[in-house]
Structure formats: structure tokens, C-alpha cells
PDB file of C-alpha atoms in Angstrom:
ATOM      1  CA  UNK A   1      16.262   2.670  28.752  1.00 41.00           C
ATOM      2  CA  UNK A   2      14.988   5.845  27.682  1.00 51.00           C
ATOM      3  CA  UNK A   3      16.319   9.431  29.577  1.00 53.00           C
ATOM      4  CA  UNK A   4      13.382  10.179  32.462  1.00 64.00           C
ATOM      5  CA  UNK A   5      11.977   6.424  32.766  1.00 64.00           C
ATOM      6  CA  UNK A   6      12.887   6.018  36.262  1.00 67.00           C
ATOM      7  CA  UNK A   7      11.375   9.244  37.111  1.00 83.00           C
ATOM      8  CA  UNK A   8       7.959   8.399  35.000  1.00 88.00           C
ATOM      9  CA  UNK A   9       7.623   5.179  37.208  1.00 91.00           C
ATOM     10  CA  UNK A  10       6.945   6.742  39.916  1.00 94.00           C
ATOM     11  CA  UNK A  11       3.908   8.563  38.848  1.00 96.00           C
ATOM     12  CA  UNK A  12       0.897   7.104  40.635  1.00 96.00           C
ATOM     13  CA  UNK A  13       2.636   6.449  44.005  1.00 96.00           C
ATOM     14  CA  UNK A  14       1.427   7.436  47.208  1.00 97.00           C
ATOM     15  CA  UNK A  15       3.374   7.540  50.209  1.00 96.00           C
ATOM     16  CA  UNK A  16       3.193   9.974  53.663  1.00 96.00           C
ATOM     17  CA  UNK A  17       5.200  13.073  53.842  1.00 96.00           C
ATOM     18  CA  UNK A  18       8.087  13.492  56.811  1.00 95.00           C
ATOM     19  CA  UNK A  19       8.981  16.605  57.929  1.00 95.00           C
ATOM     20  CA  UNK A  20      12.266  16.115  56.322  1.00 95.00           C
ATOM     21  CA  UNK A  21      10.886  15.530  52.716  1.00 95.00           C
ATOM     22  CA  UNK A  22       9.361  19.060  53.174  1.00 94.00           C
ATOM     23  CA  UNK A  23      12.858  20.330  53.948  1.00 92.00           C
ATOM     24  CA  UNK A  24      15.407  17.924  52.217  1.00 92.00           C
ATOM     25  CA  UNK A  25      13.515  16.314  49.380  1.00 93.00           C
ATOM     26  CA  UNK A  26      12.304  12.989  49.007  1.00 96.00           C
ATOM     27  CA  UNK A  27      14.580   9.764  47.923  1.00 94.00           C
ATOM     28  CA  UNK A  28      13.927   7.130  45.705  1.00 92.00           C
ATOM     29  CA  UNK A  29      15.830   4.268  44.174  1.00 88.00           C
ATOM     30  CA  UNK A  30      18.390   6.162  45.528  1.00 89.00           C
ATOM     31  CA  UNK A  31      17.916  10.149  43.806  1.00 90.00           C
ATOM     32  CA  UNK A  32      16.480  12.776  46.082  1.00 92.00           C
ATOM     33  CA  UNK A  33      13.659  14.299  44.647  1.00 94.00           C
ATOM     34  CA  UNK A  34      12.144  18.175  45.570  1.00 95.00           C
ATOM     35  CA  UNK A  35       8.831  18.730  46.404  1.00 96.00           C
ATOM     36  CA  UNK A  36       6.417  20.804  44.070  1.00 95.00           C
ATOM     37  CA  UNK A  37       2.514  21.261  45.109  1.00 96.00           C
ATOM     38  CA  UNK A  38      -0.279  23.776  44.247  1.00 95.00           C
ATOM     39  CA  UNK A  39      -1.432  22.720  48.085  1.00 93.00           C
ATOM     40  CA  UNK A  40       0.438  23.527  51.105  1.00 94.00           C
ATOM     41  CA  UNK A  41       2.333  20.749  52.000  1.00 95.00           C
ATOM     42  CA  UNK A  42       2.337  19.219  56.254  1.00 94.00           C
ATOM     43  CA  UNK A  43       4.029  16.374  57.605  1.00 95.00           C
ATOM     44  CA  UNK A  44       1.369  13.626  57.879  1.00 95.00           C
ATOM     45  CA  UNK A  45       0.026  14.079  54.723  1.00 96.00           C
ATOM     46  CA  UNK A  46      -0.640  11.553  52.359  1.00 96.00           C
ATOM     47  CA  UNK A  47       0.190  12.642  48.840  1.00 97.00           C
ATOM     48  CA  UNK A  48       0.303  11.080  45.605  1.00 97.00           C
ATOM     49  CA  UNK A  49       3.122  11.972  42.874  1.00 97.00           C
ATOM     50  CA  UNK A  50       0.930  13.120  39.704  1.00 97.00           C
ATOM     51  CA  UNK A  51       4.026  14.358  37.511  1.00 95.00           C
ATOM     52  CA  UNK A  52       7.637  14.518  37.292  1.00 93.00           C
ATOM     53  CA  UNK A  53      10.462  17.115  35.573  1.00 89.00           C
ATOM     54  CA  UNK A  54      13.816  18.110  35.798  1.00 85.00           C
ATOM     55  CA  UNK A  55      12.625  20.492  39.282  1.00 87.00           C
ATOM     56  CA  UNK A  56      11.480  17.430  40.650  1.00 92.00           C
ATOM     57  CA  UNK A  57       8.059  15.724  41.630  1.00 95.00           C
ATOM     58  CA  UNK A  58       4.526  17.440  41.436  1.00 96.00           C
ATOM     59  CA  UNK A  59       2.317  15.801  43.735  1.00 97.00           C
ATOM     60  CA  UNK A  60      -1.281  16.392  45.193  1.00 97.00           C
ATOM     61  CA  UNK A  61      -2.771  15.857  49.070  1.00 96.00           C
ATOM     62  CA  UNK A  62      -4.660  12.271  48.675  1.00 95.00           C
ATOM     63  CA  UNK A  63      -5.839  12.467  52.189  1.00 91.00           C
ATOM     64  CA  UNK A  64      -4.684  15.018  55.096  1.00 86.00           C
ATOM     65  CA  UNK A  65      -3.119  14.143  58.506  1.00 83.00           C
ATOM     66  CA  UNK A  66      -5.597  12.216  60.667  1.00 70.00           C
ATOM     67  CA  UNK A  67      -6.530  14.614  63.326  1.00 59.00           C
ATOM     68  CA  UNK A  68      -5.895  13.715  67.110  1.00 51.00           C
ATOM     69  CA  UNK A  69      -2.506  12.152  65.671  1.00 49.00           C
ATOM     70  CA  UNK A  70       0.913  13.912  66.415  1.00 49.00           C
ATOM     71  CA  UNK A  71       2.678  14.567  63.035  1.00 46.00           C
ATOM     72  CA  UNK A  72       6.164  15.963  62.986  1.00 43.00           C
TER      73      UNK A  72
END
């Protein structure tokens, strides 16, 4: 298996930020990940992971927090 494959896999995948993958990171397959964004970054918000490196995953707001709903 070539060096970065796991990592490349996961471009394209959405998934909702916790408050604690703005603080800690984000874990997949078992490796935690950091967070990288040109956008600020909330709890609620649904992102989608656009590119990966040895800092960890770039990824870009999909779709913001639906309003009236309590994020952490």
C-alpha cells in the first residue's frame, strides 16, 4: 500500500464537527487528524475534507449549523 493512501481515502467525506474536533483533532480508522480551514470553523458545522498532508486535513464548510439548534 502506498505511504499516504489511508489519508487520500478520506478526501470527499463529509461529516459534522464536535466541539472537541475543533480542540483535539478529529479520529479516523483510528489516527487523530488536526483541523486546517480557510473558514472559521463552529461546532455544528458540516464540513467536507477537500485535502490531506502531513499537518493534517484541509476541509471546507458544506453547510453551516442549522439555526434555532443548540450546537456545542
Amino acid at each position: 500500500m502506498q505511504e499516504g493512501y489511508l489519508d487520500q481515502r478520506l478526501i470527499g467525506r463529509r461529516f459534522v464537527l464536535q466541539a472537541s474536533d475543533l480542540t483535539d483533532g478529529v479520529a479516523f480508522y483510528g489516527i487523530f487528524y488536526h483541523l486546517r480551514s480557510n473558514q472559521p470553523l463552529h461546532a455544528g458545522d458540516t464540513v467536507e475534507i477537500t485535502a490531506t498532508s502531513a499537518h493534517g486535513l484541509t476541509v471546507t464548510v458544506v453547510a453551516p449549523p442549522h439555526q434555532g439548534e443548540d450546537t456545542i
